[in-house]
């Protein structure tokens, strides 16, 4: 992987700041799998332009606020790409898909904090979302991976943080409500 990153922060009066980051990633994935007479090879090269824009400000009542817009990428790992079936249990097999694409995640998030409390929300969209998928082949269940076209996510939540023992231990309690919708023409 070849990556370059540039980031710039700007400070404004009244405890306000803006941070802008831009990252270019080029990934080179070359793989060759061989098992007996079966062999799979592929070369997947792709470039992604990722960004992160964050605006922070303090409001009356000493609430610290942050709004962020960003694009991230999640790359497939070995299990996602390995196409050979492996026994998982008596009736279940596992295999990957050598043509899995990386997942692109676009998110808009808001967070506000005061003292030990944090409230947050997020709205996001994933292109080429990768997840496990079950299929029936020759009377056997095969667990594999596939790219779903679109995934939409929305969440809201709160978190409480309390540090003790000279800030060596931190107690965190959180509650999150999340909505997810997968949109795919084939499934």
PDB file of N, CA and C in Angstrom, residues 44-94:
ATOM      1  N   UNK A  44      -5.381  -6.992  -7.794  1.00  0.00           N
ATOM      2  CA  UNK A  44      -6.364  -5.920  -7.652  1.00  0.00           C
ATOM      3  C   UNK A  44      -5.626  -4.671  -7.200  1.00  0.00           C
ATOM      4  N   UNK A  45      -5.574  -3.692  -8.062  1.00  0.00           N
ATOM      5  CA  UNK A  45      -4.959  -2.416  -7.729  1.00  0.00           C
ATOM      6  C   UNK A  45      -6.072  -1.371  -7.725  1.00  0.00           C
ATOM      7  N   UNK A  46      -6.123  -0.565  -6.683  1.00  0.00           N
ATOM      8  CA  UNK A  46      -7.121   0.494  -6.641  1.00  0.00           C
ATOM      9  C   UNK A  46      -6.587   1.673  -5.840  1.00  0.00           C
ATOM     10  N   UNK A  47      -7.054   2.843  -6.209  1.00  0.00           N
ATOM     11  CA  UNK A  47      -6.668   4.075  -5.522  1.00  0.00           C
ATOM     12  C   UNK A  47      -7.922   4.727  -4.962  1.00  0.00           C
ATOM     13  N   UNK A  48      -7.832   5.177  -3.724  1.00  0.00           N
ATOM     14  CA  UNK A  48      -8.953   5.850  -3.083  1.00  0.00           C
ATOM     15  C   UNK A  48      -8.500   7.174  -2.510  1.00  0.00           C
ATOM     16  N   UNK A  49      -9.334   8.179  -2.673  1.00  0.00           N
ATOM     17  CA  UNK A  49      -9.100   9.486  -2.079  1.00  0.00           C
ATOM     18  C   UNK A  49     -10.017   9.577  -0.858  1.00  0.00           C
ATOM     19  N   UNK A  50      -9.421   9.684   0.327  1.00  0.00           N
ATOM     20  CA  UNK A  50     -10.171   9.720   1.582  1.00  0.00           C
ATOM     21  C   UNK A  50     -10.059  11.110   2.184  1.00  0.00           C
ATOM     22  N   UNK A  51     -11.077  11.534   2.906  1.00  0.00           N
ATOM     23  CA  UNK A  51     -11.057  12.870   3.493  1.00  0.00           C
ATOM     24  C   UNK A  51     -11.696  12.857   4.872  1.00  0.00           C
ATOM     25  N   UNK A  52     -11.374  13.888   5.628  1.00  0.00           N
ATOM     26  CA  UNK A  52     -11.885  14.035   6.994  1.00  0.00           C
ATOM     27  C   UNK A  52     -11.962  15.529   7.282  1.00  0.00           C
ATOM     28  N   UNK A  53     -13.159  16.050   7.518  1.00  0.00           N
ATOM     29  CA  UNK A  53     -13.368  17.454   7.848  1.00  0.00           C
ATOM     30  C   UNK A  53     -14.052  17.497   9.200  1.00  0.00           C
ATOM     31  N   UNK A  54     -13.473  18.246  10.139  1.00  0.00           N
ATOM     32  CA  UNK A  54     -14.002  18.288  11.506  1.00  0.00           C
ATOM     33  C   UNK A  54     -14.051  19.740  11.987  1.00  0.00           C
ATOM     34  N   UNK A  55     -15.207  20.124  12.538  1.00  0.00           N
ATOM     35  CA  UNK A  55     -15.386  21.478  13.074  1.00  0.00           C
ATOM     36  C   UNK A  55     -15.736  21.363  14.554  1.00  0.00           C
ATOM     37  N   UNK A  56     -15.006  22.079  15.413  1.00  0.00           N
ATOM     38  CA  UNK A  56     -15.211  22.027  16.867  1.00  0.00           C
ATOM     39  C   UNK A  56     -15.558  23.419  17.384  1.00  0.00           C
ATOM     40  N   UNK A  57     -16.459  23.462  18.380  1.00  0.00           N
ATOM     41  CA  UNK A  57     -16.793  24.726  19.018  1.00  0.00           C
ATOM     42  C   UNK A  57     -17.357  24.479  20.415  1.00  0.00           C
ATOM     43  N   UNK A  58     -17.234  25.477  21.253  1.00  0.00           N
ATOM     44  CA  UNK A  58     -17.784  25.410  22.608  1.00  0.00           C
ATOM     45  C   UNK A  58     -19.012  26.312  22.658  1.00  0.00           C
ATOM     46  N   UNK A  59     -20.099  25.782  23.198  1.00  0.00           N
ATOM     47  CA  UNK A  59     -21.329  26.564  23.286  1.00  0.00           C
ATOM     48  C   UNK A  59     -21.538  27.033  24.719  1.00  0.00           C
ATOM     49  N   UNK A  60     -22.569  27.831  24.901  1.00  0.00           N
ATOM     50  CA  UNK A  60     -22.869  28.295  26.256  1.00  0.00           C
ATOM     51  C   UNK A  60     -23.228  27.091  27.115  1.00  0.00           C
ATOM     52  N   UNK A  61     -22.924  27.167  28.383  1.00  0.00           N
ATOM     53  CA  UNK A  61     -23.151  26.024  29.266  1.00  0.00           C
ATOM     54  C   UNK A  61     -21.988  25.054  29.245  1.00  0.00           C
ATOM     55  N   UNK A  62     -20.872  25.457  28.606  1.00  0.00           N
ATOM     56  CA  UNK A  62     -19.640  24.656  28.561  1.00  0.00           C
ATOM     57  C   UNK A  62     -19.807  23.305  27.867  1.00  0.00           C
ATOM     58  N   UNK A  63     -20.662  23.228  26.867  1.00  0.00           N
ATOM     59  CA  UNK A  63     -20.766  22.037  26.040  1.00  0.00           C
ATOM     60  C   UNK A  63     -19.721  22.143  24.938  1.00  0.00           C
ATOM     61  N   UNK A  64     -18.921  21.090  24.735  1.00  0.00           N
ATOM     62  CA  UNK A  64     -17.962  21.020  23.636  1.00  0.00           C
ATOM     63  C   UNK A  64     -18.603  20.231  22.501  1.00  0.00           C
ATOM     64  N   UNK A  65     -18.635  20.824  21.311  1.00  0.00           N
ATOM     65  CA  UNK A  65     -19.326  20.232  20.163  1.00  0.00           C
ATOM     66  C   UNK A  65     -18.343  19.908  19.053  1.00  0.00           C
ATOM     67  N   UNK A  66     -18.680  18.864  18.281  1.00  0.00           N
ATOM     68  CA  UNK A  66     -17.855  18.446  17.157  1.00  0.00           C
ATOM     69  C   UNK A  66     -18.773  17.898  16.079  1.00  0.00           C
ATOM     70  N   UNK A  67     -18.567  18.358  14.850  1.00  0.00           N
ATOM     71  CA  UNK A  67     -19.274  17.792  13.706  1.00  0.00           C
ATOM     72  C   UNK A  67     -18.210  17.352  12.704  1.00  0.00           C
ATOM     73  N   UNK A  68     -18.364  16.142  12.167  1.00  0.00           N
ATOM     74  CA  UNK A  68     -17.340  15.544  11.304  1.00  0.00           C
ATOM     75  C   UNK A  68     -17.985  14.941  10.060  1.00  0.00           C
ATOM     76  N   UNK A  69     -17.328  15.131   8.934  1.00  0.00           N
ATOM     77  CA  UNK A  69     -17.704  14.463   7.691  1.00  0.00           C
ATOM     78  C   UNK A  69     -16.459  13.757   7.187  1.00  0.00           C
ATOM     79  N   UNK A  70     -16.587  12.451   6.892  1.00  0.00           N
ATOM     80  CA  UNK A  70     -15.390  11.715   6.486  1.00  0.00           C
ATOM     81  C   UNK A  70     -15.724  10.561   5.541  1.00  0.00           C
ATOM     82  N   UNK A  71     -14.687  10.136   4.829  1.00  0.00           N
ATOM     83  CA  UNK A  71     -14.755   8.931   4.000  1.00  0.00           C
ATOM     84  C   UNK A  71     -13.644   8.011   4.479  1.00  0.00           C
ATOM     85  N   UNK A  72     -13.995   6.739   4.755  1.00  0.00           N
ATOM     86  CA  UNK A  72     -13.029   5.734   5.177  1.00  0.00           C
ATOM     87  C   UNK A  72     -13.105   4.548   4.224  1.00  0.00           C
ATOM     88  N   UNK A  73     -12.111   3.671   4.340  1.00  0.00           N
ATOM     89  CA  UNK A  73     -12.095   2.454   3.541  1.00  0.00           C
ATOM     90  C   UNK A  73     -11.774   1.282   4.450  1.00  0.00           C
ATOM     91  N   UNK A  74     -12.447   0.158   4.209  1.00  0.00           N
ATOM     92  CA  UNK A  74     -12.179  -1.086   4.941  1.00  0.00           C
ATOM     93  C   UNK A  74     -11.765  -2.124   3.907  1.00  0.00           C
ATOM     94  N   UNK A  75     -10.517  -2.586   4.011  1.00  0.00           N
ATOM     95  CA  UNK A  75      -9.972  -3.520   3.027  1.00  0.00           C
ATOM     96  C   UNK A  75     -10.336  -4.970   3.362  1.00  0.00           C
ATOM     97  N   UNK A  76     -10.496  -5.812   2.338  1.00  0.00           N
ATOM     98  CA  UNK A  76     -10.744  -7.237   2.604  1.00  0.00           C
ATOM     99  C   UNK A  76      -9.506  -7.911   3.183  1.00  0.00           C
ATOM    100  N   UNK A  77      -9.721  -8.857   4.101  1.00  0.00           N
ATOM    101  CA  UNK A  77      -8.584  -9.583   4.670  1.00  0.00           C
ATOM    102  C   UNK A  77      -8.472 -10.962   4.015  1.00  0.00           C
ATOM    103  N   UNK A  78      -7.560 -11.792   4.523  1.00  0.00           N
ATOM    104  CA  UNK A  78      -7.298 -13.109   3.927  1.00  0.00           C
ATOM    105  C   UNK A  78      -8.546 -13.983   3.888  1.00  0.00           C
ATOM    106  N   UNK A  79      -9.329 -14.007   4.985  1.00  0.00           N
ATOM    107  CA  UNK A  79     -10.528 -14.849   5.016  1.00  0.00           C
ATOM    108  C   UNK A  79     -11.538 -14.422   3.955  1.00  0.00           C
ATOM    109  N   UNK A  80     -11.646 -13.129   3.714  1.00  0.00           N
ATOM    110  CA  UNK A  80     -12.587 -12.647   2.700  1.00  0.00           C
ATOM    111  C   UNK A  80     -12.171 -13.095   1.305  1.00  0.00           C
ATOM    112  N   UNK A  81     -10.849 -13.157   1.043  1.00  0.00           N
ATOM    113  CA  UNK A  81     -10.351 -13.423  -0.305  1.00  0.00           C
ATOM    114  C   UNK A  81     -10.106 -14.901  -0.598  1.00  0.00           C
ATOM    115  N   UNK A  82      -9.888 -15.735   0.418  1.00  0.00           N
ATOM    116  CA  UNK A  82      -9.556 -17.145   0.211  1.00  0.00           C
ATOM    117  C   UNK A  82     -10.775 -17.898  -0.336  1.00  0.00           C
ATOM    118  N   UNK A  83     -10.747 -18.341  -1.612  1.00  0.00           N
ATOM    119  CA  UNK A  83     -11.928 -18.936  -2.232  1.00  0.00           C
ATOM    120  C   UNK A  83     -12.145 -20.416  -1.926  1.00  0.00           C
ATOM    121  N   UNK A  84     -11.216 -21.082  -1.241  1.00  0.00           N
ATOM    122  CA  UNK A  84     -11.337 -22.525  -1.039  1.00  0.00           C
ATOM    123  C   UNK A  84     -12.248 -22.846   0.138  1.00  0.00           C
ATOM    124  N   UNK A  85     -13.049 -23.888  -0.042  1.00  0.00           N
ATOM    125  CA  UNK A  85     -13.941 -24.301   1.039  1.00  0.00           C
ATOM    126  C   UNK A  85     -13.161 -25.032   2.119  1.00  0.00           C
ATOM    127  N   UNK A  86     -13.449 -24.656   3.375  1.00  0.00           N
ATOM    128  CA  UNK A  86     -12.835 -25.288   4.533  1.00  0.00           C
ATOM    129  C   UNK A  86     -13.950 -25.766   5.446  1.00  0.00           C
ATOM    130  N   UNK A  87     -13.785 -26.920   6.042  1.00  0.00           N
ATOM    131  CA  UNK A  87     -14.811 -27.472   6.921  1.00  0.00           C
ATOM    132  C   UNK A  87     -14.870 -26.651   8.198  1.00  0.00           C
ATOM    133  N   UNK A  88     -16.073 -26.202   8.539  1.00  0.00           N
ATOM    134  CA  UNK A  88     -16.280 -25.422   9.754  1.00  0.00           C
ATOM    135  C   UNK A  88     -16.967 -26.271  10.819  1.00  0.00           C
ATOM    136  N   UNK A  89     -17.929 -27.091  10.389  1.00  0.00           N
ATOM    137  CA  UNK A  89     -18.608 -28.044  11.279  1.00  0.00           C
ATOM    138  C   UNK A  89     -19.081 -29.192  10.403  1.00  0.00           C
ATOM    139  N   UNK A  90     -19.896 -30.095  10.943  1.00  0.00           N
ATOM    140  CA  UNK A  90     -20.339 -31.268  10.177  1.00  0.00           C
ATOM    141  C   UNK A  90     -21.084 -30.901   8.903  1.00  0.00           C
ATOM    142  N   UNK A  91     -21.862 -29.824   8.941  1.00  0.00           N
ATOM    143  CA  UNK A  91     -22.668 -29.476   7.761  1.00  0.00           C
ATOM    144  C   UNK A  91     -22.338 -28.097   7.195  1.00  0.00           C
ATOM    145  N   UNK A  92     -21.405 -27.390   7.806  1.00  0.00           N
ATOM    146  CA  UNK A  92     -21.099 -26.034   7.367  1.00  0.00           C
ATOM    147  C   UNK A  92     -19.667 -25.915   6.869  1.00  0.00           C
ATOM    148  N   UNK A  93     -19.521 -25.268   5.737  1.00  0.00           N
ATOM    149  CA  UNK A  93     -18.219 -24.994   5.149  1.00  0.00           C
ATOM    150  C   UNK A  93     -18.021 -23.487   5.109  1.00  0.00           C
ATOM    151  N   UNK A  94     -16.780 -23.053   5.018  1.00  0.00           N
ATOM    152  CA  UNK A  94     -16.466 -21.638   4.897  1.00  0.00           C
ATOM    153  C   UNK A  94     -15.590 -21.426   3.681  1.00  0.00           C
TER     154      UNK A  94
END
